[in-house]
PDB file of C-alpha atoms in Angstrom:
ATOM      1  CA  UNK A   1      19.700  -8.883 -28.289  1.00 52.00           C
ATOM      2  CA  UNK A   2      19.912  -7.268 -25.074  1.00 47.00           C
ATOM      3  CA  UNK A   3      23.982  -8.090 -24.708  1.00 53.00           C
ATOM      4  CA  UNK A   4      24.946  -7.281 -28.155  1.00 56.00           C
ATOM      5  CA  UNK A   5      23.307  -3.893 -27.354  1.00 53.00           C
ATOM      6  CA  UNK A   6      25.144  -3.145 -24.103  1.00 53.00           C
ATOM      7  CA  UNK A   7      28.611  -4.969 -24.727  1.00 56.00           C
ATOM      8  CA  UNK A   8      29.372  -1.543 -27.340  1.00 59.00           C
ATOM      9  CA  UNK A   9      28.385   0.836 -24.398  1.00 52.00           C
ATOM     10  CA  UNK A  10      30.379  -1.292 -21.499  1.00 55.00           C
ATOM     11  CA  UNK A  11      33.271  -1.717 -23.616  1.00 62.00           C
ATOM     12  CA  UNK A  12      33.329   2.241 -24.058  1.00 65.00           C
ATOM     13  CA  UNK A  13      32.730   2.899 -20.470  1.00 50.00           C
ATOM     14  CA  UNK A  14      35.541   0.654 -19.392  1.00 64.00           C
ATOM     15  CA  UNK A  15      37.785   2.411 -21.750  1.00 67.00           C
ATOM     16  CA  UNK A  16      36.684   5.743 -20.204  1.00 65.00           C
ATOM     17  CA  UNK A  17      36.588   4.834 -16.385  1.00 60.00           C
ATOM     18  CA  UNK A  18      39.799   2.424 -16.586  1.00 73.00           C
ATOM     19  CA  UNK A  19      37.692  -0.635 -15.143  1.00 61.00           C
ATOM     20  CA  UNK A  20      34.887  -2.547 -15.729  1.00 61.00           C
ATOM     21  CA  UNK A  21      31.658  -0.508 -15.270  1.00 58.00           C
ATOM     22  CA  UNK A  22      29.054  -1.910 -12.542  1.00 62.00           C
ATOM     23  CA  UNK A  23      25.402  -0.713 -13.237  1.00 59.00           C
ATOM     24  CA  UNK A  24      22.816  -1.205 -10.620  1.00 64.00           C
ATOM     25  CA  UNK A  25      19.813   0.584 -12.354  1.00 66.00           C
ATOM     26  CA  UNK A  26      18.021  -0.272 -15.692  1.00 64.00           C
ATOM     27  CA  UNK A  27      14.706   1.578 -16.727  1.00 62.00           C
ATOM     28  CA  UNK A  28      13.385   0.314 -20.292  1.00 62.00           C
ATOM     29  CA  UNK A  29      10.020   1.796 -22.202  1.00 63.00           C
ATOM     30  CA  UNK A  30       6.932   1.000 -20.153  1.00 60.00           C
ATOM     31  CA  UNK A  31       5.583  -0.558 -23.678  1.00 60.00           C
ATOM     32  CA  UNK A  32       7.544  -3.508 -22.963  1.00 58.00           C
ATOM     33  CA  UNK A  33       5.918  -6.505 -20.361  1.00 59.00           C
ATOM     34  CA  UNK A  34       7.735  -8.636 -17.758  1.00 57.00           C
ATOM     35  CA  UNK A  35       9.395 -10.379 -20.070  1.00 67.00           C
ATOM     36  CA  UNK A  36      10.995  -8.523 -21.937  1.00 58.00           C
ATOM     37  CA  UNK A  37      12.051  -6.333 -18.837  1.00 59.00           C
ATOM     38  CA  UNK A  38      13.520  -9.587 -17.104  1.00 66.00           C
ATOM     39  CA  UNK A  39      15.664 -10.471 -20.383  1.00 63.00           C
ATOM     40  CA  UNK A  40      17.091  -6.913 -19.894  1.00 61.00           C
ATOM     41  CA  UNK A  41      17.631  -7.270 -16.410  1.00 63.00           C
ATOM     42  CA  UNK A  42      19.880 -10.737 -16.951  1.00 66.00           C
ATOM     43  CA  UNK A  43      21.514  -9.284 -19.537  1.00 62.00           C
ATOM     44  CA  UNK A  44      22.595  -5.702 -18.463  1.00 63.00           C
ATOM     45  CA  UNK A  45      23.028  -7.442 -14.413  1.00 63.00           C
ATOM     46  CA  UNK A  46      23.602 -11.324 -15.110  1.00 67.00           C
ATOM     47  CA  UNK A  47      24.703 -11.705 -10.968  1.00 59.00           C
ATOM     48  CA  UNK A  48      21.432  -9.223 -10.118  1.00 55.00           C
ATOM     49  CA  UNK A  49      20.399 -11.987  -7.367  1.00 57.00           C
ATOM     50  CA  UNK A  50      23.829 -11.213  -5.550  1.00 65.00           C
ATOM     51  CA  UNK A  51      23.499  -7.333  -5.366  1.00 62.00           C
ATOM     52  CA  UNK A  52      21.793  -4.624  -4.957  1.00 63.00           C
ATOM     53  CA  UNK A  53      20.198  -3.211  -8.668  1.00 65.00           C
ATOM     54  CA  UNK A  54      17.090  -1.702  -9.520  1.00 65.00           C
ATOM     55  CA  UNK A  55      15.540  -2.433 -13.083  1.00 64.00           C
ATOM     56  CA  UNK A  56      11.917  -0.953 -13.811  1.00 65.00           C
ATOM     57  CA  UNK A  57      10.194   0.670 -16.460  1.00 64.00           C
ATOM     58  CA  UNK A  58      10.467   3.916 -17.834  1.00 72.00           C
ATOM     59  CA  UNK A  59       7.491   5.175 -15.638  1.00 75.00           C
ATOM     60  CA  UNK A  60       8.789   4.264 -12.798  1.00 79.00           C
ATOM     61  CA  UNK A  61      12.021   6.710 -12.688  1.00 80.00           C
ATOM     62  CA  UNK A  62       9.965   9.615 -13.893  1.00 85.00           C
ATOM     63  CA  UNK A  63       9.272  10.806 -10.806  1.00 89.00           C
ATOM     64  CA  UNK A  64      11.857  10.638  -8.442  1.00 86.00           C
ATOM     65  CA  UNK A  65      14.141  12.996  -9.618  1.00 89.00           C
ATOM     66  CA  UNK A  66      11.609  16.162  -8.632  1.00 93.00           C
ATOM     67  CA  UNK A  67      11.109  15.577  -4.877  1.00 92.00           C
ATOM     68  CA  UNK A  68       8.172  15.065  -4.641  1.00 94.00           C
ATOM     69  CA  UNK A  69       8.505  12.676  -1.173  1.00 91.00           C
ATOM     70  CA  UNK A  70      10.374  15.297   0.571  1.00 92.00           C
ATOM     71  CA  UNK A  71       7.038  17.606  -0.195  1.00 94.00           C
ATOM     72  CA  UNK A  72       8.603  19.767  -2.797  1.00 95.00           C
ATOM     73  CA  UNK A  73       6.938  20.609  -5.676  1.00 96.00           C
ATOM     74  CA  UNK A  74       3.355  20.136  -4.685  1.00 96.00           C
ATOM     75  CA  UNK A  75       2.425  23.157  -3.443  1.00 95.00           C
ATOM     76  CA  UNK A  76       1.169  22.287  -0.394  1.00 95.00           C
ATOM     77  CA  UNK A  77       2.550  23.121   3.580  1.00 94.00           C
ATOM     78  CA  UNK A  78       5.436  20.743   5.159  1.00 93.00           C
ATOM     79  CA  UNK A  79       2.572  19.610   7.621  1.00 94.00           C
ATOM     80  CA  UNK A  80       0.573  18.570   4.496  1.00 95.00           C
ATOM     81  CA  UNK A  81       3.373  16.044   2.717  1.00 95.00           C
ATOM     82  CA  UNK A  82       2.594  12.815   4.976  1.00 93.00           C
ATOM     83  CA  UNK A  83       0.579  10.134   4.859  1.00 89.00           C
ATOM     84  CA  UNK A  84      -3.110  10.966   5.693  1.00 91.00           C
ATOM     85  CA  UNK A  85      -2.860  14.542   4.327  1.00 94.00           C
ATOM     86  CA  UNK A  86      -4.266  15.789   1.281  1.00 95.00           C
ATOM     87  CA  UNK A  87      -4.030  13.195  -1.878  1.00 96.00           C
ATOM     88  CA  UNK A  88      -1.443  14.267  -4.543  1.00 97.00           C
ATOM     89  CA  UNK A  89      -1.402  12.684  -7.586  1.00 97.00           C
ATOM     90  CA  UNK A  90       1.224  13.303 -10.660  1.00 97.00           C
ATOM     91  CA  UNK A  91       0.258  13.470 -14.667  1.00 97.00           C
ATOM     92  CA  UNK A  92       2.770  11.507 -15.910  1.00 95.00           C
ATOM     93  CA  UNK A  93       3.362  11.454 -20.196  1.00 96.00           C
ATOM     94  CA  UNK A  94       6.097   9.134 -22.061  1.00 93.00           C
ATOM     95  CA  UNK A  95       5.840  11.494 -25.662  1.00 94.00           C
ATOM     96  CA  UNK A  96       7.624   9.300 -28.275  1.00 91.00           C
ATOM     97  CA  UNK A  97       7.495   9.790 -31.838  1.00 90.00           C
ATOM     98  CA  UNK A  98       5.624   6.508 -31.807  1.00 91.00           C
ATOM     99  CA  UNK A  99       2.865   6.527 -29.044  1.00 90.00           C
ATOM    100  CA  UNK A 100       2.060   8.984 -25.941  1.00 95.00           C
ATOM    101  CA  UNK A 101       1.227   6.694 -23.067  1.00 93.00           C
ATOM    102  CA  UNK A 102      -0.909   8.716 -19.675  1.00 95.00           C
ATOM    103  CA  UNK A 103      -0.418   7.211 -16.194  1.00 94.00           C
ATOM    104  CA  UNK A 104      -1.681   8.689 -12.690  1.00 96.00           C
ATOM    105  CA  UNK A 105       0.705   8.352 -10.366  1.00 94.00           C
ATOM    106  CA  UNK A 106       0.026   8.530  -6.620  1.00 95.00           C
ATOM    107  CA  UNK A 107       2.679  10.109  -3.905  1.00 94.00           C
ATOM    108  CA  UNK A 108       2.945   7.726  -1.324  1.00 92.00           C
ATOM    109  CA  UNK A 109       5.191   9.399   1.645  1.00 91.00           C
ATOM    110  CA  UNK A 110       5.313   6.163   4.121  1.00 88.00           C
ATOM    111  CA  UNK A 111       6.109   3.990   1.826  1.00 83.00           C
ATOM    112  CA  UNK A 112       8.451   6.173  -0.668  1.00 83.00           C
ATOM    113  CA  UNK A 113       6.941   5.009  -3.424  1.00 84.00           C
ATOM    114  CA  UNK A 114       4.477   6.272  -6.527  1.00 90.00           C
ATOM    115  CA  UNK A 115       2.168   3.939  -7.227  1.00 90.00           C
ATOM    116  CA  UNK A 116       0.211   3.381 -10.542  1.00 91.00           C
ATOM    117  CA  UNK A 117      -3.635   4.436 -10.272  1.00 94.00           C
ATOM    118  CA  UNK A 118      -4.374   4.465 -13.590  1.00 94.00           C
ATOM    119  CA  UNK A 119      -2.733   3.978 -17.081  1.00 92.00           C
ATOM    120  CA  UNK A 120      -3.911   4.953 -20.745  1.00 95.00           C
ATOM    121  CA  UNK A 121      -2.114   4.505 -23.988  1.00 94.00           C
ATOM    122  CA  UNK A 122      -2.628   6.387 -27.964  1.00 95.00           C
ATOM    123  CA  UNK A 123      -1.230   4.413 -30.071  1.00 93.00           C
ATOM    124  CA  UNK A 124      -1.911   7.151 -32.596  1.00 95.00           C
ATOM    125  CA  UNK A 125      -0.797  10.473 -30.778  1.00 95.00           C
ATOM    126  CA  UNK A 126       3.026   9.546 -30.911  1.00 94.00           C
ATOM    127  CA  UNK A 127       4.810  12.733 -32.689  1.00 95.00           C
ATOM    128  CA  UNK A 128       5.191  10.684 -36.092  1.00 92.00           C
ATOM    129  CA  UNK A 129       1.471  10.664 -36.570  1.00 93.00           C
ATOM    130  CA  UNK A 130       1.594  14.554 -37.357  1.00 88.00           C
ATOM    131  CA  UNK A 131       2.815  14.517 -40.604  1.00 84.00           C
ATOM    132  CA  UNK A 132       0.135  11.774 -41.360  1.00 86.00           C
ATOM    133  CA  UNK A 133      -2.863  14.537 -40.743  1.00 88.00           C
ATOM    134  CA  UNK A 134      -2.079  18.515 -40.687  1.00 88.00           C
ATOM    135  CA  UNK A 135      -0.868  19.836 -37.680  1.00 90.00           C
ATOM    136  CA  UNK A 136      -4.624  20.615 -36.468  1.00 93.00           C
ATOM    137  CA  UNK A 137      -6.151  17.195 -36.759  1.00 94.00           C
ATOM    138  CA  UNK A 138      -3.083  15.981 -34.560  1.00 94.00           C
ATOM    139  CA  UNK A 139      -3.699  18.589 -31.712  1.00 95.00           C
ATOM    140  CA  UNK A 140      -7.161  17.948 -31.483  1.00 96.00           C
ATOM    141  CA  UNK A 141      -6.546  13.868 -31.262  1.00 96.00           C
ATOM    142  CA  UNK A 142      -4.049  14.419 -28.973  1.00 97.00           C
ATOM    143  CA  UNK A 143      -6.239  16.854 -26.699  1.00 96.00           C
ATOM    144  CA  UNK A 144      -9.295  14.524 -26.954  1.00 97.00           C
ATOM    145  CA  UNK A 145      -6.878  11.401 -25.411  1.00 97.00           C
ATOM    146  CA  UNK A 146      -6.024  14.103 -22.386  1.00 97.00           C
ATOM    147  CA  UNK A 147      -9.585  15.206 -22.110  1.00 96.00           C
ATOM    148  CA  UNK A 148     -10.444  11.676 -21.990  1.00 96.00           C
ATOM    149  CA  UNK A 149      -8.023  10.353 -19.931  1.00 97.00           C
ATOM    150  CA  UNK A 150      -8.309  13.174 -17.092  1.00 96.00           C
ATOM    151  CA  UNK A 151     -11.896  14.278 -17.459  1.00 94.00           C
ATOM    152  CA  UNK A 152     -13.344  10.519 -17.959  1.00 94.00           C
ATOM    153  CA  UNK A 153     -11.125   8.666 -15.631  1.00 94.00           C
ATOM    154  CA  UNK A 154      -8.849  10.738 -13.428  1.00 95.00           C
ATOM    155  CA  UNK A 155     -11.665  12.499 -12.283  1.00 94.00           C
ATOM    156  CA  UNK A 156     -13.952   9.415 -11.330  1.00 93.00           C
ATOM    157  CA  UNK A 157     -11.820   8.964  -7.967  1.00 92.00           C
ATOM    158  CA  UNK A 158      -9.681  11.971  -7.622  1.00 95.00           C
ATOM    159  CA  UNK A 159     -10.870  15.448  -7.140  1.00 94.00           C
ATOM    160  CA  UNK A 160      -9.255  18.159  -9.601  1.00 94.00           C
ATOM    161  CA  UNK A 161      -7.344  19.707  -7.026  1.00 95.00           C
ATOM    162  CA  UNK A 162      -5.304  16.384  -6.335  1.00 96.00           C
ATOM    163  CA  UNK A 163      -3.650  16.833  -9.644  1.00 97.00           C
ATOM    164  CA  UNK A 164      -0.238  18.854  -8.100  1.00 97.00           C
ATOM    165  CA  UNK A 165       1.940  18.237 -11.117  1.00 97.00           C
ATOM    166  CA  UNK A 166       2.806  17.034 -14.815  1.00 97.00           C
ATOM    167  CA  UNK A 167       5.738  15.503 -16.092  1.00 95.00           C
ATOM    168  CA  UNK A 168       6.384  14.793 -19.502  1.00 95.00           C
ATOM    169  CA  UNK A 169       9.098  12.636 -20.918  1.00 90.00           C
ATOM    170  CA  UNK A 170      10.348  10.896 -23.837  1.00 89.00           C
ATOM    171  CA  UNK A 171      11.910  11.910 -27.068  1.00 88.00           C
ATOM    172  CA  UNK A 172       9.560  14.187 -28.672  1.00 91.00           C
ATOM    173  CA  UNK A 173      10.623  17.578 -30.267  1.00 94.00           C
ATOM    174  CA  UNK A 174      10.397  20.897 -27.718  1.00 94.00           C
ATOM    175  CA  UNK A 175       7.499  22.431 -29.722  1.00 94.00           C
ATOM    176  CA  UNK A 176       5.486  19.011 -29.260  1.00 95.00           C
ATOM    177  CA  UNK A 177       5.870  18.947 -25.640  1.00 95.00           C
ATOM    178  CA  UNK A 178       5.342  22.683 -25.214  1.00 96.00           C
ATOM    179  CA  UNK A 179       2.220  22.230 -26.959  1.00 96.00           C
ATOM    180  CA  UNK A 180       1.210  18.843 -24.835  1.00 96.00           C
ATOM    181  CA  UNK A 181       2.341  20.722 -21.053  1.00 96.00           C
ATOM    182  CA  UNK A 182      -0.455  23.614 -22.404  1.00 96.00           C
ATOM    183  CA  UNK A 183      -3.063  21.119 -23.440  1.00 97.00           C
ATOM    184  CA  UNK A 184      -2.565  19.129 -20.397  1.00 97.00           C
ATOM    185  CA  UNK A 185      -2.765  21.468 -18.026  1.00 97.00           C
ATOM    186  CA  UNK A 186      -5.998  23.063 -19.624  1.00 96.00           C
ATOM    187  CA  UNK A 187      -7.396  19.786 -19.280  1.00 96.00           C
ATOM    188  CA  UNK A 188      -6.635  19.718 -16.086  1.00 96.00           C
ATOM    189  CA  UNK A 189      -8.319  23.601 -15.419  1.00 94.00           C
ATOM    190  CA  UNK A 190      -6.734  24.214 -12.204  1.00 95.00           C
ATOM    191  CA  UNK A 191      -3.967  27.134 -11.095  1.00 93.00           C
ATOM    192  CA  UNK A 192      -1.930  24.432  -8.714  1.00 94.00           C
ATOM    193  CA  UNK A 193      -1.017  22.285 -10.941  1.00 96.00           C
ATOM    194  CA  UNK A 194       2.501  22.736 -12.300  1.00 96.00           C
ATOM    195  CA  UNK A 195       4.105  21.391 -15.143  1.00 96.00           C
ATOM    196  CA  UNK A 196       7.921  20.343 -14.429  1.00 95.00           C
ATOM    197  CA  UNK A 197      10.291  21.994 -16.214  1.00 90.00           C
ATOM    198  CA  UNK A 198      13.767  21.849 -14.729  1.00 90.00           C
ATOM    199  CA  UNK A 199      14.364  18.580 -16.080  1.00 90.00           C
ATOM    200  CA  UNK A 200      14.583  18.245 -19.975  1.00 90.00           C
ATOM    201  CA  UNK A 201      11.929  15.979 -20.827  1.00 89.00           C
ATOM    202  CA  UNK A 202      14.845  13.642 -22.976  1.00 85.00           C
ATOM    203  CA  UNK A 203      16.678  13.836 -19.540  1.00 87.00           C
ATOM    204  CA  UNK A 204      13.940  12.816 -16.917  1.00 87.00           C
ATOM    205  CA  UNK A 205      14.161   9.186 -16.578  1.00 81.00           C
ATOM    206  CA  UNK A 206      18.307   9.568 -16.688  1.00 83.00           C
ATOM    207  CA  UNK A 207      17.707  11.656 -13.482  1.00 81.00           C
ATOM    208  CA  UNK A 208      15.460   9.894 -12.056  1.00 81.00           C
ATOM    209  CA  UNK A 209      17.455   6.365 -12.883  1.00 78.00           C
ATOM    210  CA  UNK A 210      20.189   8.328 -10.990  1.00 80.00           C
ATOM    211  CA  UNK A 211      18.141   8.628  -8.261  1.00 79.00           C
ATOM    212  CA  UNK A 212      17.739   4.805  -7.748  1.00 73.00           C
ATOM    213  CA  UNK A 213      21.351   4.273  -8.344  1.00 73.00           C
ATOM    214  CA  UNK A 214      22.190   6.238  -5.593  1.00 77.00           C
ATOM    215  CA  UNK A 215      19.610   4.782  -3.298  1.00 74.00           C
ATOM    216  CA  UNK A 216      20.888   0.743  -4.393  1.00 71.00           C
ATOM    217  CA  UNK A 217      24.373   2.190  -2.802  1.00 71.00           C
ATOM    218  CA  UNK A 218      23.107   4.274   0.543  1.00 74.00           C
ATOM    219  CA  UNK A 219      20.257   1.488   1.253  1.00 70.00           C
ATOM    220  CA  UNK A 220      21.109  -1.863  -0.608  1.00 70.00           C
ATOM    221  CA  UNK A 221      18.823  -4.282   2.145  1.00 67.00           C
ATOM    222  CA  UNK A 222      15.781  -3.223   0.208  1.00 61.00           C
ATOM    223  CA  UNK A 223      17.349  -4.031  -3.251  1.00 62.00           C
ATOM    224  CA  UNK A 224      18.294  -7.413  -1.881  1.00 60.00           C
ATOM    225  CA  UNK A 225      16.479 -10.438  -2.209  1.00 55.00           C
ATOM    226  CA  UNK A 226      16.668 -11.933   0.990  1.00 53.00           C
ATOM    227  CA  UNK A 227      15.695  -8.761   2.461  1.00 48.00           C
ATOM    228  CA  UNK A 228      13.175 -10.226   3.934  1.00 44.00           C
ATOM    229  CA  UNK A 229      10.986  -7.059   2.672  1.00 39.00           C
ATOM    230  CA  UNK A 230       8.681  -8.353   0.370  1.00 38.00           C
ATOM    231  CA  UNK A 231      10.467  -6.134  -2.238  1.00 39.00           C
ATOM    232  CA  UNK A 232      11.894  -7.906  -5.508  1.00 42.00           C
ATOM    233  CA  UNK A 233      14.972  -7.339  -6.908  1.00 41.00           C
ATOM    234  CA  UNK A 234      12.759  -7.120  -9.879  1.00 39.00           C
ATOM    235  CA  UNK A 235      10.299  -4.414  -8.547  1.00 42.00           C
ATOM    236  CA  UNK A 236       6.862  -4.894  -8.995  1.00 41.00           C
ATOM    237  CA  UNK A 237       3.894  -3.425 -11.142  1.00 41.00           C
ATOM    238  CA  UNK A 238       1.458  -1.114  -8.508  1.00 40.00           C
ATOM    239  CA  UNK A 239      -1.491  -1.517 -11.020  1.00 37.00           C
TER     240      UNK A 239
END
């Protein structure tokens, strides 16, 4: 499934570019297990032991492209980005017309990383579900999930004022996401907390993917294998 869906796109990009293209980064819907992610991974990179590639979930290239690691972003003092500062945590929403999945995301400086704390899914509060129920109903399901999500969990280990920032992605319309940055961030009740705009929510994970490209070309040990790391080619899960 996976080859007959890229083999249209590399044949086009070869025609473009005048060679065979060579991708090194593949993000697919965080819906999807290991499996599934793995069969995408030999299909899109079948020599992936041999070089340096990055495959992941959607999730995972959300937050890369807004620099957070080099402290921007979070509101907070140079002195305060590192490792044993104050906690920052990122609201992170994948808005499809089918589902609208939550995750907590944690920036780790050290370790250049943002690691899963917590995870929620509504199956029910993708976009689609709107014109099942007026437009009412939907907002207040939808704002319940956020409430419940950041008021019932977020807040068991994290104080409010950990939550810098809140990125949505996916493929909903503008006024849907306009409407879930408001809710969210009234849920979260706090003036620090920014929503991230400078990225087009369709465009995030792109960017973001981008990002990991160009890190599988300037540092391609940790991509590797036999780095000797601990890191897999694969990536790994944080929750």
């Amino acid at each position: 499934m996976f080859q007959k869906a890229v083999a249209p796109i590399t044949e086009r990009l070869s025609k473009q570019l005048g060679h065979m293209p060579e991708y090194t980064t593949l993000f697919i819907p965080s819906i999807f297990d290991y499996n599934v992610r793995d069969a995408a991974a030999s299909a899109v990179f079948g020599d992936y032991f041999d070089r340096a590639v990055r495959p992941g979930w959607t999730r995972e290239a959300t937050c890369p492209g807004f620099g957070f690691l080099e402290g921007k972003n979070l509101g907070r003092k140079p002195e305060e980005c590192v490792d044993g500062g104050p906690v920052n945590v990122i609201l992170v929403f994948e808005y499809e017309n089918d589902y609208l999945y939550a995750w907590l995301m944690e920036v780790e400086f050290e370790l250049q990383t943002y690691p899963v704390i917590l995870k929620e899914i509504c199956k029910e509060c993708g976009e689609s579900f709107q014109e099942e129920i007026d437009e009412e109903a939907y907002k207040k399901r939808v704002n319940t999930f956020l409430h419940n999500f950041i008021n019932d969990q977020v807040m068991r280990t994290h104080q409010r004022d950990s939550l810098r920032a809140i990125i949505i992605s996916g493929e909903a319309t503008t006024p849907a996401i306009t409407s879930l940055g408001v809710m969210a961030k009234q849920a979260v009740g706090t003036e620090t907390v920014k929503i991230m705009t400078d990225i087009d929510p369709p465009e995030v994970v792109a960017h973001g993917a981008a990002v990991w490209a160009r890190l599988t070309q300037q540092i391609p040990q940790v991509f590797m294998p036999d780095a000797g790391n601990g890191i897999s080619p694969l990536g790994h899960d944080e929750l």
